[in-house]
């Protein structure tokens, strides 16, 4: 998306050049018109006397034969060609409707994960931001409409209510208040709040009495409410809640992820189970990779992040120059990250993994070879059967919901040669202003990205069985951009580096 920033700047410059050409053209036409206005006023006052002068007769003929034709050509000339050509050239790189919908859903994802109301986004009240950014009424309306079209009435209510709030405060917009109330009233009805839906529909009809759908909706809502009151044995309708709709007014619908609340609370920094007793068992040390010659003179700094399962963080594993080189190599190849379909085994994109990734081979550049060697040295595991270095970028709302790195499908063809994913090595290649933590819902750990560091853990017990406690997630990036690179070690080739154990939990 950083490329799009510069593309837009180039288009603005092209647009300014077009405006300048149009203004120059208009100024030429205006000067011509003013000059002829004076001349024709004189000539029409006494046509015969004016034409009695032979020079005037000559110039009239010349003007009508030559100069008016030149003016016609000037008026017909379109200076927009350069701008149109420029924008057409860049259009292939423009985001499409799917991208716009994805960006809108990303804001809603952040809203849910970090408990942010619509006003926080609308007014740019986010932690760690360096630039002001505001959402207009039309922006909020479009957000609500995106949710509405996806039958997501929960978010539709939040964003339509924010649009209405800004309208009531006097903000001007292309969207009419009747349009907002139309979507809002029906979304509120779908959330089960009939009294408020009736109130909003009546307000819509007071603005636009001829609104046919609103009239039908009002009669339908009132009939439903009367039926509910009769079933409850109530005679009178309860007044609609006068409190404005905000985050928490309606319960967010449950979804497919059982540990959703735990996962999101960890992303917010809540519910982390780091006790003083556990903290006392965490240490820092110098790691020489089992007396590896390359680490004897300069061992790696290692810190415990968690005791059981054991997760460590290595410090100063990548220099700024190495990070920039890795990003430079990966950037042209970044593509939407995929997951393996649990039924077919085919790689597909999924809404629960929102990032872009690329794979880099050691032969491509000495930096990649050097980084791979460093990873092997510090972990004391062989990279011969490890996967290529995967570089991933998490942008607006980028995330990877709770998942296992190891495969739970023994029939997977990719396990037959090199075995399962034994361990995960994760390089953090950027700091993140807010959000983007790596969390483990099973035991309540949250690890924050720190540029130039890496975390490491085993996915399998020594017996080869999967450690289900290592189910983890990449929290949505709230502010900033998160760059990581992963190296997954497989079982084959590690037999003497991490020998098998006799028990499942060894």
Short mmCIF file of C-alpha atoms in Angstrom, two decimals:
data_model
loop_
_atom_site.label_atom_id
_atom_site.label_comp_id
_atom_site.label_asym_id
_atom_site.label_seq_id
_atom_site.Cartn_x
_atom_site.Cartn_y
_atom_site.Cartn_z
CA UNK A 1 0.00 0.00 0.00
CA UNK A 2 2.97 2.33 0.40
CA UNK A 3 3.32 2.21 -3.40
CA UNK A 4 -0.27 3.45 -3.69
CA UNK A 5 0.65 6.52 -1.62
CA UNK A 6 3.21 7.56 -4.23
CA UNK A 7 0.87 6.62 -7.08
CA UNK A 8 -1.75 8.94 -5.64
CA UNK A 9 0.81 11.74 -5.31
CA UNK A 10 1.73 11.31 -8.99
CA UNK A 11 -1.95 11.41 -9.97
CA UNK A 12 -2.48 14.60 -7.97
CA UNK A 13 0.43 16.22 -9.80
CA UNK A 14 -1.01 15.08 -13.12
CA UNK A 15 -4.41 16.48 -12.13
CA UNK A 16 -2.85 19.85 -11.22
CA UNK A 17 -1.16 19.97 -14.63
CA UNK A 18 -4.52 19.28 -16.27
CA UNK A 19 -6.16 22.06 -14.24
CA UNK A 20 -3.36 24.45 -15.20
CA UNK A 21 -3.80 23.57 -18.90
CA UNK A 22 -7.56 24.07 -18.64
CA UNK A 23 -7.11 27.43 -16.91
CA UNK A 24 -4.62 28.55 -19.58
CA UNK A 25 -7.03 27.49 -22.30
CA UNK A 26 -9.95 29.27 -20.62
CA UNK A 27 -7.86 32.42 -20.13
CA UNK A 28 -7.01 32.48 -23.86
CA UNK A 29 -10.68 32.07 -24.80
CA UNK A 30 -11.74 34.79 -22.32
CA UNK A 31 -9.18 37.26 -23.73
CA UNK A 32 -10.39 36.52 -27.27
CA UNK A 33 -14.02 36.98 -26.22
CA UNK A 34 -13.31 40.27 -24.43
CA UNK A 35 -11.39 41.64 -27.43
CA UNK A 36 -14.17 40.72 -29.87
CA UNK A 37 -16.85 41.98 -27.53
CA UNK A 38 -15.40 45.48 -27.75
CA UNK A 39 -14.89 45.17 -31.52
CA UNK A 40 -18.41 43.88 -32.32
CA UNK A 41 -20.04 46.60 -30.21
CA UNK A 42 -18.28 49.17 -32.38
CA UNK A 43 -18.93 47.40 -35.69
CA UNK A 44 -22.63 46.74 -35.09
CA UNK A 45 -23.32 50.37 -34.16
CA UNK A 46 -22.55 51.44 -37.78
CA UNK A 47 -21.90 48.39 -39.99
CA UNK A 48 -21.59 50.25 -43.31
CA UNK A 49 -19.38 52.99 -41.88
CA UNK A 50 -17.19 50.36 -40.16
CA UNK A 51 -16.74 48.34 -43.36
CA UNK A 52 -16.06 51.48 -45.37
CA UNK A 53 -12.52 51.22 -44.06
CA UNK A 54 -10.77 48.59 -46.22
CA UNK A 55 -8.62 47.32 -43.32
CA UNK A 56 -11.74 46.53 -41.27
CA UNK A 57 -13.22 44.64 -44.22
CA UNK A 58 -10.02 42.65 -44.65
CA UNK A 59 -9.76 41.80 -40.95
CA UNK A 60 -13.40 40.68 -40.77
CA UNK A 61 -12.83 38.25 -43.62
CA UNK A 62 -9.58 37.06 -42.07
CA UNK A 63 -11.13 36.56 -38.64
CA UNK A 64 -14.05 34.54 -39.92
CA UNK A 65 -11.94 32.47 -42.30
CA UNK A 66 -8.88 31.83 -40.13
CA UNK A 67 -9.02 33.07 -36.54
CA UNK A 68 -12.45 31.67 -35.63
CA UNK A 69 -11.31 28.32 -36.98
CA UNK A 70 -8.23 28.51 -34.76
CA UNK A 71 -10.45 29.34 -31.80
CA UNK A 72 -12.69 26.40 -32.65
CA UNK A 73 -9.65 24.10 -32.65
CA UNK A 74 -8.53 25.52 -29.30
CA UNK A 75 -11.96 24.91 -27.75
CA UNK A 76 -12.11 21.38 -29.17
CA UNK A 77 -8.62 20.54 -27.90
CA UNK A 78 -8.88 18.41 -24.77
CA UNK A 79 -5.97 18.88 -22.34
CA UNK A 80 -7.24 15.93 -20.27
CA UNK A 81 -5.48 13.40 -22.52
CA UNK A 82 -2.33 13.37 -20.39
CA UNK A 83 -4.26 12.95 -17.15
CA UNK A 84 -6.52 10.23 -18.58
CA UNK A 85 -3.49 8.38 -19.97
CA UNK A 86 -1.73 8.58 -16.59
CA UNK A 87 -4.70 7.35 -14.57
CA UNK A 88 -5.37 4.55 -17.08
CA UNK A 89 -1.77 3.37 -16.75
CA UNK A 90 -2.01 3.21 -12.94
CA UNK A 91 -5.54 1.81 -12.76
CA UNK A 92 -4.29 -1.78 -12.98
CA UNK A 93 -2.71 -1.31 -9.54
CA UNK A 94 -5.78 0.30 -7.95
CA UNK A 95 -7.64 -1.54 -5.18
CA UNK A 96 -10.92 -3.09 -6.32
CA UNK A 97 -14.33 -3.48 -4.66
CA UNK A 98 -13.12 -6.59 -2.81
CA UNK A 99 -10.17 -4.64 -1.41
CA UNK A 100 -12.46 -1.85 -0.23
CA UNK A 101 -14.75 -4.36 1.45
CA UNK A 102 -11.72 -6.03 3.06
CA UNK A 103 -10.49 -2.68 4.43
CA UNK A 104 -13.95 -1.95 5.86
CA UNK A 105 -14.10 -5.38 7.49
CA UNK A 106 -10.61 -4.79 8.89
CA UNK A 107 -11.87 -1.69 10.75
CA UNK A 108 -14.79 -3.71 12.13
CA UNK A 109 -12.38 -6.48 13.19
CA UNK A 110 -10.27 -3.94 15.05
CA UNK A 111 -13.41 -2.46 16.56
CA UNK A 112 -14.39 -5.85 17.98
CA UNK A 113 -10.96 -7.03 19.09
CA UNK A 114 -9.90 -3.85 20.86
CA UNK A 115 -13.37 -2.74 22.08
CA UNK A 116 -13.32 0.53 20.13
CA UNK A 117 -16.55 2.36 19.40
CA UNK A 118 -17.29 3.85 15.98
CA UNK A 119 -16.62 7.35 17.27
CA UNK A 120 -13.03 6.39 18.15
CA UNK A 121 -12.41 5.54 14.50
CA UNK A 122 -14.43 8.46 13.18
CA UNK A 123 -12.41 10.96 15.21
CA UNK A 124 -9.10 9.13 14.85
CA UNK A 125 -8.78 8.38 18.57
CA UNK A 126 -6.43 5.42 18.34
CA UNK A 127 -3.40 4.58 20.51
CA UNK A 128 0.03 5.33 19.08
CA UNK A 129 -1.16 7.24 16.00
CA UNK A 130 1.11 9.94 14.53
CA UNK A 131 -1.31 11.40 11.99
CA UNK A 132 -4.88 12.61 12.30
CA UNK A 133 -7.47 10.78 10.23
CA UNK A 134 -11.22 11.32 10.32
CA UNK A 135 -14.25 9.54 8.90
CA UNK A 136 -17.02 11.67 7.38
CA UNK A 137 -20.74 10.94 7.47
CA UNK A 138 -20.42 9.40 4.00
CA UNK A 139 -17.51 7.22 5.17
CA UNK A 140 -19.51 5.95 8.15
CA UNK A 141 -22.54 5.35 5.95
CA UNK A 142 -20.43 3.31 3.51
CA UNK A 143 -19.02 1.27 6.42
CA UNK A 144 -22.55 0.55 7.66
CA UNK A 145 -23.73 -0.30 4.16
CA UNK A 146 -20.85 -2.76 3.70
CA UNK A 147 -21.87 -4.54 6.90
CA UNK A 148 -25.56 -4.43 5.92
CA UNK A 149 -24.88 -6.03 2.54
CA UNK A 150 -23.08 -8.86 4.36
CA UNK A 151 -26.12 -9.32 6.67
CA UNK A 152 -23.92 -8.07 9.53
CA UNK A 153 -26.58 -5.99 11.24
CA UNK A 154 -24.55 -5.64 14.44
CA UNK A 155 -21.88 -3.53 12.75
CA UNK A 156 -24.41 -1.89 10.43
CA UNK A 157 -26.16 -0.47 13.49
CA UNK A 158 -22.92 0.86 15.00
CA UNK A 159 -21.81 2.65 11.84
CA UNK A 160 -25.21 3.96 10.74
CA UNK A 161 -25.70 5.31 14.27
CA UNK A 162 -22.33 7.09 14.02
CA UNK A 163 -23.32 8.58 10.66
CA UNK A 164 -26.58 9.80 12.19
CA UNK A 165 -24.76 11.21 15.22
CA UNK A 166 -22.45 13.27 13.00
CA UNK A 167 -25.39 14.44 10.90
CA UNK A 168 -27.30 15.55 13.99
CA UNK A 169 -24.18 17.50 15.02
CA UNK A 170 -24.46 19.51 11.79
CA UNK A 171 -21.94 17.81 9.51
CA UNK A 172 -22.81 18.11 5.82
CA UNK A 173 -22.83 15.07 3.54
CA UNK A 174 -23.94 13.69 0.19
CA UNK A 175 -25.90 11.01 2.04
CA UNK A 176 -29.36 12.08 3.20
CA UNK A 177 -30.59 11.56 6.73
CA UNK A 178 -33.50 9.54 5.33
CA UNK A 179 -31.05 7.05 3.76
CA UNK A 180 -29.23 6.58 7.06
CA UNK A 181 -32.46 6.14 9.02
CA UNK A 182 -33.72 3.64 6.46
CA UNK A 183 -30.73 1.33 6.95
CA UNK A 184 -30.48 1.99 10.69
CA UNK A 185 -34.13 1.28 11.51
CA UNK A 186 -34.14 -2.05 9.67
CA UNK A 187 -30.78 -3.10 11.15
CA UNK A 188 -32.04 -2.29 14.65
CA UNK A 189 -35.13 -4.42 13.93
CA UNK A 190 -32.88 -7.31 12.87
CA UNK A 191 -31.04 -6.94 16.19
CA UNK A 192 -34.39 -7.56 17.93
CA UNK A 193 -35.04 -4.05 19.25
CA UNK A 194 -38.58 -3.38 17.99
CA UNK A 195 -39.36 -0.27 20.12
CA UNK A 196 -36.26 1.53 18.85
CA UNK A 197 -36.89 0.33 15.27
CA UNK A 198 -40.39 1.84 15.45
CA UNK A 199 -39.04 5.13 16.85
CA UNK A 200 -36.41 5.40 14.10
CA UNK A 201 -38.92 4.52 11.36
CA UNK A 202 -41.31 7.22 12.63
CA UNK A 203 -38.44 9.69 12.51
CA UNK A 204 -37.72 8.61 8.93
CA UNK A 205 -41.38 9.18 7.95
CA UNK A 206 -41.36 12.62 9.56
CA UNK A 207 -38.51 13.53 7.19
CA UNK A 208 -39.90 11.72 4.14
CA UNK A 209 -43.65 10.99 4.54
CA UNK A 210 -43.81 9.45 1.06
CA UNK A 211 -41.18 6.80 1.82
CA UNK A 212 -43.12 3.66 0.82
CA UNK A 213 -40.84 1.06 2.42
CA UNK A 214 -40.77 2.95 5.71
CA UNK A 215 -44.57 3.05 5.86
CA UNK A 216 -44.83 -0.69 5.29
CA UNK A 217 -42.02 -1.39 7.77
CA UNK A 218 -43.69 0.73 10.46
CA UNK A 219 -46.98 -1.15 10.18
CA UNK A 220 -45.11 -4.48 10.24
CA UNK A 221 -42.97 -3.51 13.26
CA UNK A 222 -46.02 -2.28 15.19
CA UNK A 223 -47.88 -5.52 14.48
CA UNK A 224 -44.93 -7.59 15.67
CA UNK A 225 -44.61 -5.53 18.83
CA UNK A 226 -48.35 -5.79 19.57
CA UNK A 227 -48.13 -9.55 19.16
CA UNK A 228 -45.13 -9.72 21.53
CA UNK A 229 -46.95 -7.60 24.13
CA UNK A 230 -50.05 -9.83 23.96
CA UNK A 231 -47.94 -12.95 24.40
CA UNK A 232 -46.25 -11.39 27.44
CA UNK A 233 -49.58 -10.21 28.85
CA UNK A 234 -48.65 -6.52 28.65
CA UNK A 235 -51.20 -3.91 27.67
CA UNK A 236 -48.93 -0.99 26.85
CA UNK A 237 -45.81 -0.65 24.74
CA UNK A 238 -42.63 0.04 26.68
CA UNK A 239 -40.95 3.27 25.59
CA UNK A 240 -37.89 2.92 23.41
CA UNK A 241 -34.53 3.16 25.16
CA UNK A 242 -33.54 6.82 25.02
CA UNK A 243 -29.84 6.09 25.41
CA UNK A 244 -27.91 6.43 22.14
CA UNK A 245 -26.77 3.20 20.50
CA UNK A 246 -23.14 2.48 21.28
CA UNK A 247 -20.69 -0.38 21.68
CA UNK A 248 -22.34 -2.79 24.13
CA UNK A 249 -25.96 -1.77 23.46
CA UNK A 250 -26.46 -5.01 21.54
CA UNK A 251 -24.70 -8.32 22.11
CA UNK A 252 -22.24 -9.24 19.42
CA UNK A 253 -23.33 -12.44 17.66
CA UNK A 254 -21.34 -15.59 18.44
CA UNK A 255 -19.26 -17.10 15.66
CA UNK A 256 -17.32 -20.26 14.79
CA UNK A 257 -14.31 -19.61 17.08
CA UNK A 258 -14.85 -21.11 20.57
CA UNK A 259 -12.00 -19.19 22.21
CA UNK A 260 -12.93 -15.86 20.62
CA UNK A 261 -13.29 -13.98 23.93
CA UNK A 262 -10.04 -15.34 25.38
CA UNK A 263 -8.12 -14.66 22.17
CA UNK A 264 -9.34 -11.07 21.85
CA UNK A 265 -8.85 -10.28 25.54
CA UNK A 266 -5.21 -11.42 25.23
CA UNK A 267 -4.83 -9.16 22.19
CA UNK A 268 -5.98 -6.26 24.39
CA UNK A 269 -3.44 -7.24 27.05
CA UNK A 270 -6.13 -8.61 29.36
CA UNK A 271 -6.14 -12.06 30.94
CA UNK A 272 -2.41 -12.67 30.55
CA UNK A 273 -1.56 -15.40 33.07
CA UNK A 274 1.91 -14.16 33.93
CA UNK A 275 2.03 -14.57 37.71
CA UNK A 276 4.87 -13.53 39.99
CA UNK A 277 5.57 -17.22 40.64
CA UNK A 278 5.85 -17.95 36.91
CA UNK A 279 7.93 -14.82 36.38
CA UNK A 280 10.42 -16.04 38.97
CA UNK A 281 11.05 -19.10 36.78
CA UNK A 282 11.98 -17.06 33.73
CA UNK A 283 15.64 -16.24 33.10
CA UNK A 284 17.93 -14.70 30.51
CA UNK A 285 21.16 -16.23 29.33
CA UNK A 286 23.77 -16.31 26.57
CA UNK A 287 23.06 -19.09 24.05
CA UNK A 288 25.98 -20.65 22.19
CA UNK A 289 23.95 -23.32 20.34
CA UNK A 290 25.58 -26.29 22.07
CA UNK A 291 29.10 -24.89 21.71
CA UNK A 292 28.62 -23.87 18.08
CA UNK A 293 31.91 -22.34 16.84
CA UNK A 294 30.09 -19.37 15.28
CA UNK A 295 28.51 -18.48 18.62
CA UNK A 296 31.44 -19.04 20.99
CA UNK A 297 32.88 -15.53 20.63
CA UNK A 298 29.51 -13.83 20.27
CA UNK A 299 26.74 -15.92 21.82
CA UNK A 300 23.11 -15.00 21.24
CA UNK A 301 21.15 -13.21 23.96
CA UNK A 302 18.22 -15.43 24.99
CA UNK A 303 15.27 -14.59 27.25
CA UNK A 304 12.52 -16.86 28.54
CA UNK A 305 9.07 -15.65 27.48
CA UNK A 306 7.17 -18.59 29.01
CA UNK A 307 8.11 -21.54 31.15
CA UNK A 308 5.76 -24.36 30.07
CA UNK A 309 5.59 -24.82 27.18
CA UNK A 310 9.00 -23.27 26.89
CA UNK A 311 9.06 -20.19 24.63
CA UNK A 312 12.24 -18.15 24.27
CA UNK A 313 13.07 -14.85 22.63
CA UNK A 314 16.42 -14.16 20.96
CA UNK A 315 17.66 -10.57 20.92
CA UNK A 316 19.57 -8.75 18.16
CA UNK A 317 19.13 -11.59 15.68
CA UNK A 318 18.62 -9.33 12.64
CA UNK A 319 20.25 -6.02 11.78
CA UNK A 320 18.29 -3.16 10.21
CA UNK A 321 20.21 -3.70 6.96
CA UNK A 322 19.30 -7.41 6.88
CA UNK A 323 15.65 -6.61 7.58
CA UNK A 324 15.48 -4.09 4.74
CA UNK A 325 17.14 -6.56 2.35
CA UNK A 326 14.67 -9.31 3.26
CA UNK A 327 11.74 -6.93 2.76
CA UNK A 328 13.20 -5.73 -0.54
CA UNK A 329 13.46 -9.31 -1.83
CA UNK A 330 10.00 -10.30 -0.61
CA UNK A 331 8.01 -7.23 -1.58
CA UNK A 332 7.63 -7.92 -5.34
CA UNK A 333 6.33 -11.43 -4.59
CA UNK A 334 3.97 -10.73 -1.72
CA UNK A 335 0.65 -12.49 -2.31
CA UNK A 336 -2.36 -13.24 -0.15
CA UNK A 337 -1.39 -15.84 2.45
CA UNK A 338 -3.11 -19.22 2.19
CA UNK A 339 -4.14 -22.05 4.50
CA UNK A 340 -4.61 -25.76 3.78
CA UNK A 341 -8.25 -26.81 3.40
CA UNK A 342 -8.87 -29.40 6.17
CA UNK A 343 -11.05 -31.50 3.86
CA UNK A 344 -9.20 -31.40 0.55
CA UNK A 345 -5.66 -30.45 1.60
CA UNK A 346 -5.65 -27.75 -1.12
CA UNK A 347 -4.17 -24.32 -0.33
CA UNK A 348 -6.88 -21.64 -0.20
CA UNK A 349 -7.30 -18.07 1.09
CA UNK A 350 -9.35 -17.64 4.26
CA UNK A 351 -10.93 -14.74 6.13
CA UNK A 352 -9.27 -15.82 9.36
CA UNK A 353 -5.79 -15.32 7.87
CA UNK A 354 -5.34 -11.81 6.52
CA UNK A 355 -1.76 -11.13 5.47
CA UNK A 356 0.54 -11.26 2.47
CA UNK A 357 3.50 -13.60 2.27
CA UNK A 358 6.43 -14.64 0.10
CA UNK A 359 8.97 -17.46 0.26
CA UNK A 360 12.71 -16.82 -0.07
CA UNK A 361 15.43 -19.34 -0.93
CA UNK A 362 18.96 -19.26 0.49
CA UNK A 363 20.44 -19.15 -3.02
CA UNK A 364 18.72 -15.87 -3.84
CA UNK A 365 20.93 -13.64 -1.74
CA UNK A 366 23.79 -14.01 0.77
CA UNK A 367 21.61 -12.32 3.41
CA UNK A 368 19.04 -15.14 3.26
CA UNK A 369 21.78 -17.78 3.46
CA UNK A 370 23.34 -15.96 6.42
CA UNK A 371 20.00 -15.66 8.26
CA UNK A 372 19.24 -19.35 7.70
CA UNK A 373 22.67 -20.31 9.06
CA UNK A 374 22.13 -18.10 12.11
CA UNK A 375 18.78 -19.75 12.79
CA UNK A 376 20.37 -23.19 12.57
CA UNK A 377 23.23 -22.14 14.86
CA UNK A 378 21.10 -20.69 17.64
CA UNK A 379 18.41 -23.43 17.65
CA UNK A 380 20.88 -26.31 17.07
CA UNK A 381 18.38 -27.74 14.58
CA UNK A 382 19.08 -28.56 10.95
CA UNK A 383 17.58 -26.30 8.29
CA UNK A 384 18.14 -28.93 5.58
CA UNK A 385 14.55 -30.18 5.94
CA UNK A 386 13.11 -26.88 7.13
CA UNK A 387 10.74 -24.87 4.96
CA UNK A 388 11.93 -21.84 3.01
CA UNK A 389 12.06 -18.55 4.87
CA UNK A 390 8.52 -17.19 4.76
CA UNK A 391 8.17 -13.40 4.91
CA UNK A 392 4.76 -12.07 5.93
CA UNK A 393 3.31 -8.59 6.12
CA UNK A 394 0.23 -7.78 8.19
CA UNK A 395 -1.32 -4.49 7.11
CA UNK A 396 -4.65 -2.87 8.03
CA UNK A 397 -6.35 -5.24 10.49
CA UNK A 398 -3.98 -8.04 9.41
CA UNK A 399 -4.34 -11.15 11.57
CA UNK A 400 -4.14 -14.91 11.78
CA UNK A 401 -6.75 -16.34 14.13
CA UNK A 402 -5.89 -19.22 16.54
CA UNK A 403 -4.29 -22.13 14.70
CA UNK A 404 -1.73 -24.91 15.06
CA UNK A 405 1.55 -24.81 13.15
CA UNK A 406 1.80 -28.61 13.12
CA UNK A 407 -0.48 -30.72 10.94
CA UNK A 408 -3.16 -32.80 12.62
CA UNK A 409 -3.82 -34.78 9.45
CA UNK A 410 -1.38 -37.74 9.24
CA UNK A 411 -2.43 -38.39 5.63
CA UNK A 412 -0.94 -35.08 4.44
CA UNK A 413 1.41 -35.78 1.54
CA UNK A 414 3.79 -33.06 2.72
CA UNK A 415 4.45 -35.06 5.93
CA UNK A 416 5.59 -38.27 4.22
CA UNK A 417 9.12 -37.08 3.41
CA UNK A 418 10.19 -34.62 6.08
CA UNK A 419 7.65 -35.27 8.81
CA UNK A 420 5.59 -32.78 10.76
CA UNK A 421 6.48 -29.24 11.80
CA UNK A 422 8.67 -29.81 14.81
CA UNK A 423 9.34 -26.20 15.80
CA UNK A 424 8.58 -22.59 14.90
CA UNK A 425 11.14 -19.78 14.67
CA UNK A 426 9.54 -16.34 14.22
CA UNK A 427 11.55 -13.20 13.39
CA UNK A 428 9.96 -9.84 14.20
CA UNK A 429 11.12 -7.40 11.54
CA UNK A 430 9.22 -4.31 12.72
CA UNK A 431 7.88 -2.64 15.80
CA UNK A 432 4.10 -2.25 15.88
CA UNK A 433 2.58 0.88 17.40
CA UNK A 434 -0.53 -0.94 18.65
CA UNK A 435 -1.81 -4.50 18.35
CA UNK A 436 -0.10 -7.33 16.46
CA UNK A 437 0.87 -9.48 19.47
CA UNK A 438 1.40 -13.25 19.19
CA UNK A 439 -0.96 -14.84 21.73
CA UNK A 440 -1.48 -18.37 23.07
CA UNK A 441 -5.10 -18.71 24.31
CA UNK A 442 -4.58 -22.12 25.93
CA UNK A 443 -2.18 -20.87 28.61
CA UNK A 444 -2.71 -17.10 28.43
CA UNK A 445 0.54 -15.78 26.97
CA UNK A 446 0.91 -12.62 24.88
CA UNK A 447 4.21 -11.83 23.14
CA UNK A 448 4.64 -8.35 21.69
CA UNK A 449 6.61 -7.75 18.48
CA UNK A 450 10.05 -6.19 18.96
CA UNK A 451 12.06 -5.36 15.88
CA UNK A 452 15.22 -7.43 15.48
CA UNK A 453 14.16 -10.15 17.93
CA UNK A 454 12.84 -13.67 17.35
CA UNK A 455 10.78 -16.16 19.34
CA UNK A 456 11.12 -19.95 19.23
CA UNK A 457 9.04 -22.87 20.49
CA UNK A 458 8.52 -26.57 19.84
CA UNK A 459 5.19 -27.68 18.31
CA UNK A 460 5.74 -31.37 18.99
CA UNK A 461 6.61 -33.34 22.10
CA UNK A 462 9.70 -35.57 21.93
CA UNK A 463 7.34 -38.47 21.25
CA UNK A 464 6.29 -36.79 17.99
CA UNK A 465 2.79 -36.04 19.23
CA UNK A 466 1.48 -32.53 18.74
CA UNK A 467 1.54 -30.11 21.68
CA UNK A 468 -1.99 -28.73 21.49
CA UNK A 469 -1.11 -26.01 23.97
CA UNK A 470 0.85 -24.26 21.18
CA UNK A 471 -2.33 -23.16 19.40
CA UNK A 472 -1.59 -19.49 18.81
CA UNK A 473 -2.70 -16.42 16.90
CA UNK A 474 -1.38 -13.21 15.36
CA UNK A 475 -3.56 -10.41 16.75
CA UNK A 476 -4.94 -7.80 14.35
CA UNK A 477 -2.60 -4.87 13.75
CA UNK A 478 -4.36 -1.80 15.15
CA UNK A 479 -1.81 0.88 14.25
CA UNK A 480 1.28 0.30 12.14
CA UNK A 481 2.52 -2.47 9.87
CA UNK A 482 3.85 -5.81 11.06
CA UNK A 483 6.63 -7.63 9.21
CA UNK A 484 7.74 -11.11 10.27
CA UNK A 485 9.72 -13.98 8.79
CA UNK A 486 9.11 -17.61 9.75
CA UNK A 487 11.20 -20.72 9.62
CA UNK A 488 9.43 -24.02 10.29
CA UNK A 489 11.62 -26.99 11.19
CA UNK A 490 10.46 -30.49 10.27
CA UNK A 491 11.17 -33.75 12.10
CA UNK A 492 13.50 -35.41 9.62
CA UNK A 493 17.14 -34.56 10.16
CA UNK A 494 16.66 -33.70 13.83
CA UNK A 495 16.95 -37.28 15.18
CA UNK A 496 20.31 -36.61 16.85
CA UNK A 497 19.72 -32.92 17.51
CA UNK A 498 16.48 -33.43 19.38
CA UNK A 499 16.24 -37.16 20.15
CA UNK A 500 12.86 -38.81 20.59
CA UNK A 501 11.48 -39.29 24.08
CA UNK A 502 9.77 -42.36 25.54
CA UNK A 503 6.58 -40.67 26.70
CA UNK A 504 4.04 -38.53 24.91
CA UNK A 505 4.62 -35.51 27.13
CA UNK A 506 8.41 -35.79 27.28
#
